[in-house]
Amino acid sequence: MRLQNKVALITGAGSGIGRESALLFSAEGAQIVVVDVVDAAGNETVAMIKANGGEACYVHADVSKSAECENMVRVAEQTFGKLNVLFNNAGIMHGDDDNAMTTEEHVWDLTMNINLKGVFLGCKFGIPALKRAGGGSIINTASFVAILGAATPQIAYTASKGGVLAMTRELAIIHARQNIRVNSLCPGPLHTKLLMDFLNTDAKKQRRLVHIPMGRFGEAKEMAQAALFLASDESSYMTGASFVVDGGITAAYVTPE
Ligand code: NAD
C-alpha cells in the first residue's frame, strides 16, 4: 500500500477531487481527516471510508478562517497522533465571477479568502504538524487557468490559482531541507459539481470542450490518482512543481477536430 501508516488531511473532501482522494488515500492505507464546510457531505465521505474498512474522522472547517484551520490540524494530531500529508484542496468558483469590469469586490474577496488565503492558513498550521512528524507532503490544488488565460472570464478564480502556484514554489524552497515537499496539482476542466454548475448551459460546456485535445472533461478520480502520487514517497524527488493533469490543454496550440 502506497500510504501505509500515513495520516492525511484533505480539505474540501465532501465532494469532487477531495472526496475521491479521501477514498483512494484510505484504500492505500492512510488514516483520513475529512474537512469541509458542508457537514452532511463530509460525514458521508467518512461513512464511505468506514464502509470500505478504512479509518477517518470529519472536522468542520472553513479554510478561510484561521481558528478553524488551527482546529482541523489539532484534531488530526489528537485523533491519529500525527500529520504526514496536507492536501489543501478546498476551493470555489463563484457564479458571479466574471471580467474585471463586472466582478463585484465581494466576489473577489470571497474567492481570494477561500482559494488563496485558505491554502496559506492550511500551511500556517499544517507545516508545524508536518515538522513534528519528521516531514511530509503538501499538495495545493491550483488549476490549468493559473497557466493559461481563458476567454470565458473568471478573473478572481484565475488570479487566486496563480497565487497558489507562486506560493507553492516559495513554500517548496523554504521547506526543502526540512523533508517537506510542496507541489501544486493543476487539474484541467473536470466533470465535477464546481465546474458543471459554472458551465450551466450546453453552449458553455461546448465552448470549453473545443479546447481540450482529449475532447472530454476530466474525472475527479483521475485527479485523485495524481494526488496520490504527490502524497506518496514515489514522488520523493519532486517539490515546487506545477503538476498538470489536463487532457493536453496546456500542450495544445490547435486542437484536433
Ligand atoms: P467541488 O465543488 O466538487 O468540491 C469542493 C469542496 O470544497 C466542496 O465539498 C465544498 O463544500 C468545499 N468547500 C468550499 N468552500 C470551502 C471552505 N471555505 N472551506 C472548506 N471547504 C470548502 O469541487 P472540485 O472540482 O472537487 O474542486 C476541488 C478543487 O479543485 C478546487 O480548489 C477547485 O478550484 C479545483 N479545480 C477544479 C476544477 C474543475 O474543473 N472542477 C479544475 C481545476 C481546479
mmCIF file of C-alpha atoms and ligand atoms in Angstrom:
data_model
loop_
_atom_site.group_PDB
_atom_site.id
_atom_site.type_symbol
_atom_site.label_atom_id
_atom_site.label_comp_id
_atom_site.label_asym_id
_atom_site.label_seq_id
_atom_site.Cartn_x
_atom_site.Cartn_y
_atom_site.Cartn_z
ATOM 1 C CA MET A 1 0.000 0.000 0.000
ATOM 2 C CA ARG A 2 1.295 3.369 -1.055
ATOM 3 C CA LEU A 3 0.267 5.425 2.008
ATOM 4 C CA GLN A 4 0.662 2.832 4.758
ATOM 5 C CA ASN A 5 0.945 4.401 8.249
ATOM 6 C CA LYS A 6 0.324 7.918 6.925
ATOM 7 C CA VAL A 7 -2.215 10.425 8.195
ATOM 8 C CA ALA A 8 -3.698 12.676 5.502
ATOM 9 C CA LEU A 9 -5.823 15.804 5.989
ATOM 10 C CA ILE A 10 -7.879 16.746 2.922
ATOM 11 C CA THR A 11 -9.871 19.991 2.683
ATOM 12 C CA GLY A 12 -12.986 20.082 0.523
ATOM 13 C CA ALA A 13 -13.259 16.312 0.990
ATOM 14 C CA GLY A 14 -17.071 16.321 0.956
ATOM 15 C CA SER A 15 -17.162 16.353 -2.843
ATOM 16 C CA GLY A 16 -15.264 16.023 -6.131
ATOM 17 C CA ILE A 17 -11.469 15.744 -6.061
ATOM 18 C CA GLY A 18 -11.324 15.866 -2.263
ATOM 19 C CA ARG A 19 -13.791 13.001 -1.749
ATOM 20 C CA GLU A 20 -12.207 10.793 -4.429
ATOM 21 C CA SER A 21 -8.770 11.456 -2.951
ATOM 22 C CA ALA A 22 -10.019 10.626 0.548
ATOM 23 C CA LEU A 23 -11.379 7.292 -0.684
ATOM 24 C CA LEU A 24 -8.245 6.456 -2.674
ATOM 25 C CA PHE A 25 -5.771 7.544 0.035
ATOM 26 C CA SER A 26 -7.715 5.410 2.513
ATOM 27 C CA ALA A 27 -7.654 2.396 0.189
ATOM 28 C CA GLU A 28 -3.866 2.897 0.056
ATOM 29 C CA GLY A 29 -3.582 2.657 3.839
ATOM 30 C CA ALA A 30 -3.851 6.253 5.107
ATOM 31 C CA GLN A 31 -5.970 7.471 8.008
ATOM 32 C CA ILE A 32 -8.024 10.399 6.717
ATOM 33 C CA VAL A 33 -9.104 13.697 8.248
ATOM 34 C CA VAL A 34 -12.020 14.848 6.109
ATOM 35 C CA VAL A 35 -12.500 18.634 6.181
ATOM 36 C CA ASP A 36 -15.400 20.562 4.649
ATOM 37 C CA VAL A 37 -17.999 23.226 5.413
ATOM 38 C CA VAL A 38 -20.918 21.042 4.335
ATOM 39 C CA ASP A 39 -21.148 18.714 7.310
ATOM 40 C CA ALA A 40 -23.531 16.193 5.725
ATOM 41 C CA ALA A 41 -21.208 15.758 2.722
ATOM 42 C CA GLY A 42 -18.087 15.463 4.892
ATOM 43 C CA ASN A 43 -19.741 12.912 7.167
ATOM 44 C CA GLU A 44 -20.872 10.975 4.102
ATOM 45 C CA THR A 45 -17.256 10.728 2.902
ATOM 46 C CA VAL A 46 -16.277 9.400 6.332
ATOM 47 C CA ALA A 47 -19.089 6.848 6.189
ATOM 48 C CA MET A 48 -17.946 5.718 2.734
ATOM 49 C CA ILE A 49 -14.385 5.256 4.000
ATOM 50 C CA LYS A 50 -15.553 3.305 7.051
ATOM 51 C CA ALA A 51 -17.836 1.132 4.892
ATOM 52 C CA ASN A 52 -14.710 0.171 2.933
ATOM 53 C CA GLY A 53 -12.908 -0.741 6.173
ATOM 54 C CA GLY A 54 -10.823 2.436 6.430
ATOM 55 C CA GLU A 55 -10.294 4.938 9.268
ATOM 56 C CA ALA A 56 -11.447 8.544 9.043
ATOM 57 C CA CYS A 57 -12.884 11.435 11.021
ATOM 58 C CA TYR A 58 -14.713 14.589 9.992
ATOM 59 C CA VAL A 59 -13.821 18.133 11.049
ATOM 60 C CA HIS A 60 -15.877 21.159 10.094
ATOM 61 C CA ALA A 61 -13.512 23.931 8.983
ATOM 62 C CA ASP A 62 -13.952 26.896 6.699
ATOM 63 C CA VAL A 63 -10.440 27.175 5.269
ATOM 64 C CA SER A 64 -10.693 30.972 5.133
ATOM 65 C CA LYS A 65 -10.954 31.093 8.959
ATOM 66 C CA SER A 66 -7.736 30.952 10.916
ATOM 67 C CA ALA A 67 -9.129 29.421 14.124
ATOM 68 C CA GLU A 68 -10.934 26.707 12.178
ATOM 69 C CA CYS A 69 -7.753 25.765 10.286
ATOM 70 C CA GLU A 70 -5.819 25.630 13.541
ATOM 71 C CA ASN A 71 -8.515 23.349 14.930
ATOM 72 C CA MET A 72 -8.536 20.947 11.956
ATOM 73 C CA VAL A 73 -4.817 20.316 12.387
ATOM 74 C CA ARG A 74 -5.250 19.943 16.156
ATOM 75 C CA VAL A 75 -7.983 17.338 15.613
ATOM 76 C CA ALA A 76 -5.766 15.452 13.131
ATOM 77 C CA GLU A 77 -2.955 15.152 15.672
ATOM 78 C CA GLN A 78 -5.302 14.374 18.570
ATOM 79 C CA THR A 79 -7.204 11.703 16.640
ATOM 80 C CA PHE A 80 -4.441 9.964 14.717
ATOM 81 C CA GLY A 81 -1.288 11.133 16.565
ATOM 82 C CA LYS A 82 0.419 12.947 13.671
ATOM 83 C CA LEU A 83 0.036 14.542 10.236
ATOM 84 C CA ASN A 84 2.004 13.361 7.176
ATOM 85 C CA VAL A 85 0.022 14.643 4.182
ATOM 86 C CA LEU A 86 -1.737 18.001 3.883
ATOM 87 C CA PHE A 87 -3.968 18.349 0.824
ATOM 88 C CA ASN A 88 -5.159 21.968 0.548
ATOM 89 C CA ASN A 89 -7.877 21.284 -1.988
ATOM 90 C CA ALA A 90 -10.991 23.268 -0.987
ATOM 91 C CA GLY A 91 -11.936 25.924 -3.489
ATOM 92 C CA ILE A 92 -14.868 27.788 -5.023
ATOM 93 C CA MET A 93 -15.768 29.164 -8.418
ATOM 94 C CA HIS A 94 -18.317 31.921 -7.808
ATOM 95 C CA GLY A 95 -21.221 32.170 -10.259
ATOM 96 C CA ASP A 96 -20.756 35.968 -10.471
ATOM 97 C CA ASP A 97 -17.004 35.781 -11.107
ATOM 98 C CA ASP A 98 -16.563 37.479 -14.471
ATOM 99 C CA ASN A 99 -14.245 40.081 -16.003
ATOM 100 C CA ALA A 100 -12.512 42.927 -14.164
ATOM 101 C CA MET A 101 -15.226 45.446 -15.023
ATOM 102 C CA THR A 102 -18.188 43.389 -13.867
ATOM 103 C CA THR A 103 -16.877 41.313 -10.962
ATOM 104 C CA GLU A 104 -18.008 42.706 -7.610
ATOM 105 C CA GLU A 105 -15.396 43.236 -4.914
ATOM 106 C CA HIS A 106 -17.166 40.869 -2.540
ATOM 107 C CA VAL A 107 -16.844 38.072 -5.142
ATOM 108 C CA TRP A 108 -13.123 38.830 -5.492
ATOM 109 C CA ASP A 109 -12.627 38.880 -1.710
ATOM 110 C CA LEU A 110 -14.540 35.662 -1.048
ATOM 111 C CA THR A 111 -12.699 33.824 -3.824
ATOM 112 C CA MET A 112 -9.303 35.011 -2.614
ATOM 113 C CA ASN A 113 -10.134 34.204 1.006
ATOM 114 C CA ILE A 114 -11.081 30.602 0.278
ATOM 115 C CA ASN A 115 -8.869 29.685 -2.695
ATOM 116 C CA LEU A 116 -5.670 31.516 -1.756
ATOM 117 C CA LYS A 117 -5.752 32.506 1.915
ATOM 118 C CA GLY A 118 -7.192 29.043 2.642
ATOM 119 C CA VAL A 119 -4.019 27.435 1.294
ATOM 120 C CA PHE A 120 -1.879 29.853 3.314
ATOM 121 C CA LEU A 121 -3.793 29.069 6.517
ATOM 122 C CA GLY A 122 -3.604 25.330 5.877
ATOM 123 C CA CYS A 123 0.171 25.687 5.604
ATOM 124 C CA LYS A 124 0.429 28.082 8.545
ATOM 125 C CA PHE A 125 -0.972 25.473 10.924
ATOM 126 C CA GLY A 126 -0.170 22.325 8.963
ATOM 127 C CA ILE A 127 3.567 22.837 8.465
ATOM 128 C CA PRO A 128 4.409 22.791 12.211
ATOM 129 C CA ALA A 129 2.499 19.484 12.450
ATOM 130 C CA LEU A 130 4.361 18.044 9.451
ATOM 131 C CA LYS A 131 7.629 19.103 11.110
ATOM 132 C CA ARG A 132 6.612 17.333 14.322
ATOM 133 C CA ALA A 133 6.042 14.192 12.210
ATOM 134 C CA GLY A 134 9.542 14.466 10.722
ATOM 135 C CA GLY A 135 8.404 15.852 7.368
ATOM 136 C CA GLY A 136 5.662 15.234 4.858
ATOM 137 C CA SER A 137 3.966 16.165 1.609
ATOM 138 C CA ILE A 138 1.763 19.174 0.898
ATOM 139 C CA ILE A 139 -0.436 19.271 -2.193
ATOM 140 C CA ASN A 140 -2.137 22.520 -3.149
ATOM 141 C CA THR A 141 -4.907 22.396 -5.744
ATOM 142 C CA ALA A 142 -4.402 25.123 -8.339
ATOM 143 C CA SER A 143 -5.759 24.887 -11.899
ATOM 144 C CA PHE A 144 -4.676 24.977 -15.539
ATOM 145 C CA VAL A 145 -6.089 28.533 -15.619
ATOM 146 C CA ALA A 146 -3.145 29.549 -13.443
ATOM 147 C CA ILE A 147 -1.025 28.860 -16.543
ATOM 148 C CA LEU A 148 -3.266 29.809 -19.484
ATOM 149 C CA GLY A 149 -5.690 32.691 -19.889
ATOM 150 C CA ALA A 150 -9.294 31.946 -20.872
ATOM 151 C CA ALA A 151 -11.723 33.997 -22.957
ATOM 152 C CA THR A 152 -14.539 32.844 -20.672
ATOM 153 C CA PRO A 153 -13.688 35.146 -17.779
ATOM 154 C CA GLN A 154 -13.418 34.162 -14.105
ATOM 155 C CA ILE A 155 -10.947 36.819 -13.059
ATOM 156 C CA ALA A 156 -10.891 36.251 -9.294
ATOM 157 C CA TYR A 157 -10.644 32.472 -9.618
ATOM 158 C CA THR A 158 -7.791 32.690 -12.138
ATOM 159 C CA ALA A 159 -5.862 35.180 -10.013
ATOM 160 C CA SER A 160 -6.365 33.084 -6.877
ATOM 161 C CA LYS A 161 -4.991 29.975 -8.578
ATOM 162 C CA GLY A 162 -1.981 31.911 -9.944
ATOM 163 C CA GLY A 163 -1.294 32.867 -6.337
ATOM 164 C CA VAL A 164 -1.458 29.207 -5.301
ATOM 165 C CA LEU A 165 1.219 28.309 -7.867
ATOM 166 C CA ALA A 166 3.548 31.121 -6.800
ATOM 167 C CA MET A 167 3.056 30.413 -3.100
ATOM 168 C CA THR A 168 3.651 26.696 -3.635
ATOM 169 C CA ARG A 169 7.031 27.322 -5.255
ATOM 170 C CA GLU A 170 8.168 29.544 -2.398
ATOM 171 C CA LEU A 171 6.908 27.118 0.263
ATOM 172 C CA ALA A 172 8.776 24.319 -1.513
ATOM 173 C CA ILE A 173 12.065 26.195 -1.410
ATOM 174 C CA ILE A 174 11.721 27.360 2.194
ATOM 175 C CA HIS A 175 10.950 23.875 3.486
ATOM 176 C CA ALA A 176 13.050 21.772 1.077
ATOM 177 C CA ARG A 177 15.650 20.908 3.718
ATOM 178 C CA GLN A 178 13.040 20.040 6.333
ATOM 179 C CA ASN A 179 11.845 16.936 4.487
ATOM 180 C CA ILE A 180 8.651 18.765 3.497
ATOM 181 C CA ARG A 181 7.720 18.648 -0.170
ATOM 182 C CA VAL A 182 5.172 21.096 -1.582
ATOM 183 C CA ASN A 183 3.622 20.653 -5.026
ATOM 184 C CA SER A 184 0.648 22.078 -6.896
ATOM 185 C CA LEU A 185 -1.902 19.956 -8.676
ATOM 186 C CA CYS A 186 -3.212 21.724 -11.788
ATOM 187 C CA PRO A 187 -6.379 19.976 -12.976
ATOM 188 C CA GLY A 188 -7.952 20.661 -16.341
ATOM 189 C CA PRO A 189 -11.737 21.198 -16.570
ATOM 190 C CA LEU A 190 -13.476 18.454 -14.633
ATOM 191 C CA HIS A 191 -16.792 16.771 -14.663
ATOM 192 C CA THR A 192 -17.482 17.871 -11.052
ATOM 193 C CA LYS A 193 -20.201 19.964 -9.425
ATOM 194 C CA LEU A 194 -17.953 23.018 -9.200
ATOM 195 C CA LEU A 195 -17.458 23.357 -12.958
ATOM 196 C CA MET A 196 -20.758 21.899 -14.151
ATOM 197 C CA ASP A 197 -22.612 24.484 -12.008
ATOM 198 C CA PHE A 198 -20.478 27.246 -13.550
ATOM 199 C CA LEU A 199 -20.811 26.000 -17.164
ATOM 200 C CA ASN A 200 -24.551 25.658 -16.711
ATOM 201 C CA THR A 201 -25.625 25.507 -20.374
ATOM 202 C CA ASP A 202 -24.688 23.118 -23.195
ATOM 203 C CA ALA A 203 -23.277 26.045 -25.174
ATOM 204 C CA LYS A 204 -20.909 26.948 -22.298
ATOM 205 C CA LYS A 205 -19.791 23.326 -21.933
ATOM 206 C CA GLN A 206 -19.129 23.002 -25.690
ATOM 207 C CA ARG A 207 -17.152 26.282 -25.661
ATOM 208 C CA ARG A 208 -14.784 24.665 -23.130
ATOM 209 C CA LEU A 209 -14.649 21.204 -24.727
ATOM 210 C CA VAL A 210 -13.370 22.635 -28.016
ATOM 211 C CA HIS A 211 -10.089 23.436 -26.260
ATOM 212 C CA ILE A 212 -9.454 20.040 -24.716
ATOM 213 C CA PRO A 213 -7.354 17.840 -27.028
ATOM 214 C CA MET A 214 -8.817 14.694 -25.443
ATOM 215 C CA GLY A 215 -12.311 16.024 -26.187
ATOM 216 C CA ARG A 216 -13.777 15.341 -22.741
ATOM 217 C CA PHE A 217 -13.850 16.719 -19.211
ATOM 218 C CA GLY A 218 -11.597 15.011 -16.676
ATOM 219 C CA GLU A 219 -12.925 12.994 -13.750
ATOM 220 C CA ALA A 220 -12.257 13.675 -10.077
ATOM 221 C CA LYS A 221 -10.920 10.120 -9.788
ATOM 222 C CA GLU A 222 -8.190 10.946 -12.301
ATOM 223 C CA MET A 223 -7.093 13.868 -10.095
ATOM 224 C CA ALA A 224 -7.090 11.613 -7.041
ATOM 225 C CA GLN A 225 -4.609 9.298 -8.781
ATOM 226 C CA ALA A 226 -2.304 12.247 -9.459
ATOM 227 C CA ALA A 227 -2.676 13.496 -5.876
ATOM 228 C CA LEU A 228 -1.841 10.013 -4.578
ATOM 229 C CA PHE A 229 1.448 10.107 -6.461
ATOM 230 C CA LEU A 230 2.281 13.526 -4.982
ATOM 231 C CA ALA A 231 1.263 12.378 -1.489
ATOM 232 C CA SER A 232 3.291 9.179 -1.589
ATOM 233 C CA ASP A 233 7.031 8.634 -1.367
ATOM 234 C CA GLU A 234 7.011 7.751 -5.070
ATOM 235 C CA SER A 235 7.342 11.496 -5.772
ATOM 236 C CA SER A 236 10.229 11.823 -3.294
ATOM 237 C CA TYR A 237 12.410 13.971 -5.608
ATOM 238 C CA MET A 238 9.552 16.312 -6.586
ATOM 239 C CA THR A 239 8.978 19.653 -4.920
ATOM 240 C CA GLY A 240 7.815 23.076 -6.116
ATOM 241 C CA ALA A 241 6.277 21.514 -9.229
ATOM 242 C CA SER A 242 3.093 22.517 -11.010
ATOM 243 C CA PHE A 243 1.762 19.064 -11.781
ATOM 244 C CA VAL A 244 -0.530 19.468 -14.774
ATOM 245 C CA VAL A 245 -3.271 16.866 -15.360
ATOM 246 C CA ASP A 246 -5.374 18.499 -18.056
ATOM 247 C CA GLY A 247 -6.215 16.265 -21.025
ATOM 248 C CA GLY A 248 -3.497 18.029 -23.038
ATOM 249 C CA ILE A 249 -4.845 21.601 -22.828
ATOM 250 C CA THR A 250 -1.612 23.337 -21.887
ATOM 251 C CA ALA A 251 0.306 21.451 -24.608
ATOM 252 C CA ALA A 252 -2.075 22.454 -27.381
ATOM 253 C CA TYR A 253 -1.846 25.219 -29.958
ATOM 254 C CA VAL A 254 -4.617 23.883 -32.192
ATOM 255 C CA THR A 255 -6.819 21.023 -31.004
ATOM 256 C CA PRO A 256 -7.829 18.035 -33.155
ATOM 257 C CA GLU A 257 -11.210 18.147 -34.970
HETATM 258 P P1 NAD B 1 -16.362 20.506 -5.593
HETATM 259 O O1 NAD B 1 -17.246 21.696 -5.561
HETATM 260 O O2 NAD B 1 -16.897 19.205 -6.073
HETATM 261 O O3 NAD B 1 -15.704 20.290 -4.154
HETATM 262 C C1 NAD B 1 -15.204 21.354 -3.394
HETATM 263 C C2 NAD B 1 -15.463 21.081 -1.922
HETATM 264 O O4 NAD B 1 -14.890 22.173 -1.167
HETATM 265 C C3 NAD B 1 -16.944 21.018 -1.552
HETATM 266 O O5 NAD B 1 -17.219 19.867 -0.776
HETATM 267 C C4 NAD B 1 -17.166 22.286 -0.750
HETATM 268 O O6 NAD B 1 -18.178 22.171 0.232
HETATM 269 C C5 NAD B 1 -15.808 22.511 -0.134
HETATM 270 N N1 NAD B 1 -15.582 23.892 0.277
HETATM 271 C C6 NAD B 1 -15.993 25.026 -0.347
HETATM 272 N N2 NAD B 1 -15.644 26.090 0.360
HETATM 273 C C7 NAD B 1 -14.979 25.657 1.445
HETATM 274 C C8 NAD B 1 -14.379 26.298 2.556
HETATM 275 N N3 NAD B 1 -14.392 27.625 2.682
HETATM 276 N N4 NAD B 1 -13.765 25.532 3.497
HETATM 277 C C9 NAD B 1 -13.749 24.173 3.376
HETATM 278 N N5 NAD B 1 -14.321 23.521 2.365
HETATM 279 C C10 NAD B 1 -14.931 24.251 1.402
HETATM 280 O O7 NAD B 1 -15.125 20.961 -6.480
HETATM 281 P P2 NAD B 1 -13.866 20.181 -7.109
HETATM 282 O O8 NAD B 1 -13.993 20.246 -8.577
HETATM 283 O O9 NAD B 1 -13.625 18.886 -6.454
HETATM 284 O O10 NAD B 1 -12.736 21.227 -6.699
HETATM 285 C C11 NAD B 1 -11.695 20.946 -5.800
HETATM 286 C C12 NAD B 1 -10.541 21.869 -6.128
HETATM 287 O O11 NAD B 1 -10.146 21.665 -7.483
HETATM 288 C C13 NAD B 1 -10.882 23.355 -6.011
HETATM 289 O O12 NAD B 1 -9.780 24.027 -5.427
HETATM 290 C C14 NAD B 1 -11.056 23.782 -7.441
HETATM 291 O O13 NAD B 1 -10.808 25.137 -7.630
HETATM 292 C C15 NAD B 1 -10.042 22.917 -8.125
HETATM 293 N N6 NAD B 1 -10.209 22.737 -9.562
HETATM 294 C C16 NAD B 1 -11.371 22.257 -10.058
HETATM 295 C C17 NAD B 1 -11.514 22.139 -11.441
HETATM 296 C C18 NAD B 1 -12.796 21.651 -12.045
HETATM 297 O O14 NAD B 1 -12.951 21.724 -13.269
HETATM 298 N N7 NAD B 1 -13.726 21.113 -11.258
HETATM 299 C C19 NAD B 1 -10.473 22.471 -12.306
HETATM 300 C C20 NAD B 1 -9.296 22.938 -11.762
HETATM 301 C C21 NAD B 1 -9.186 23.080 -10.393
#
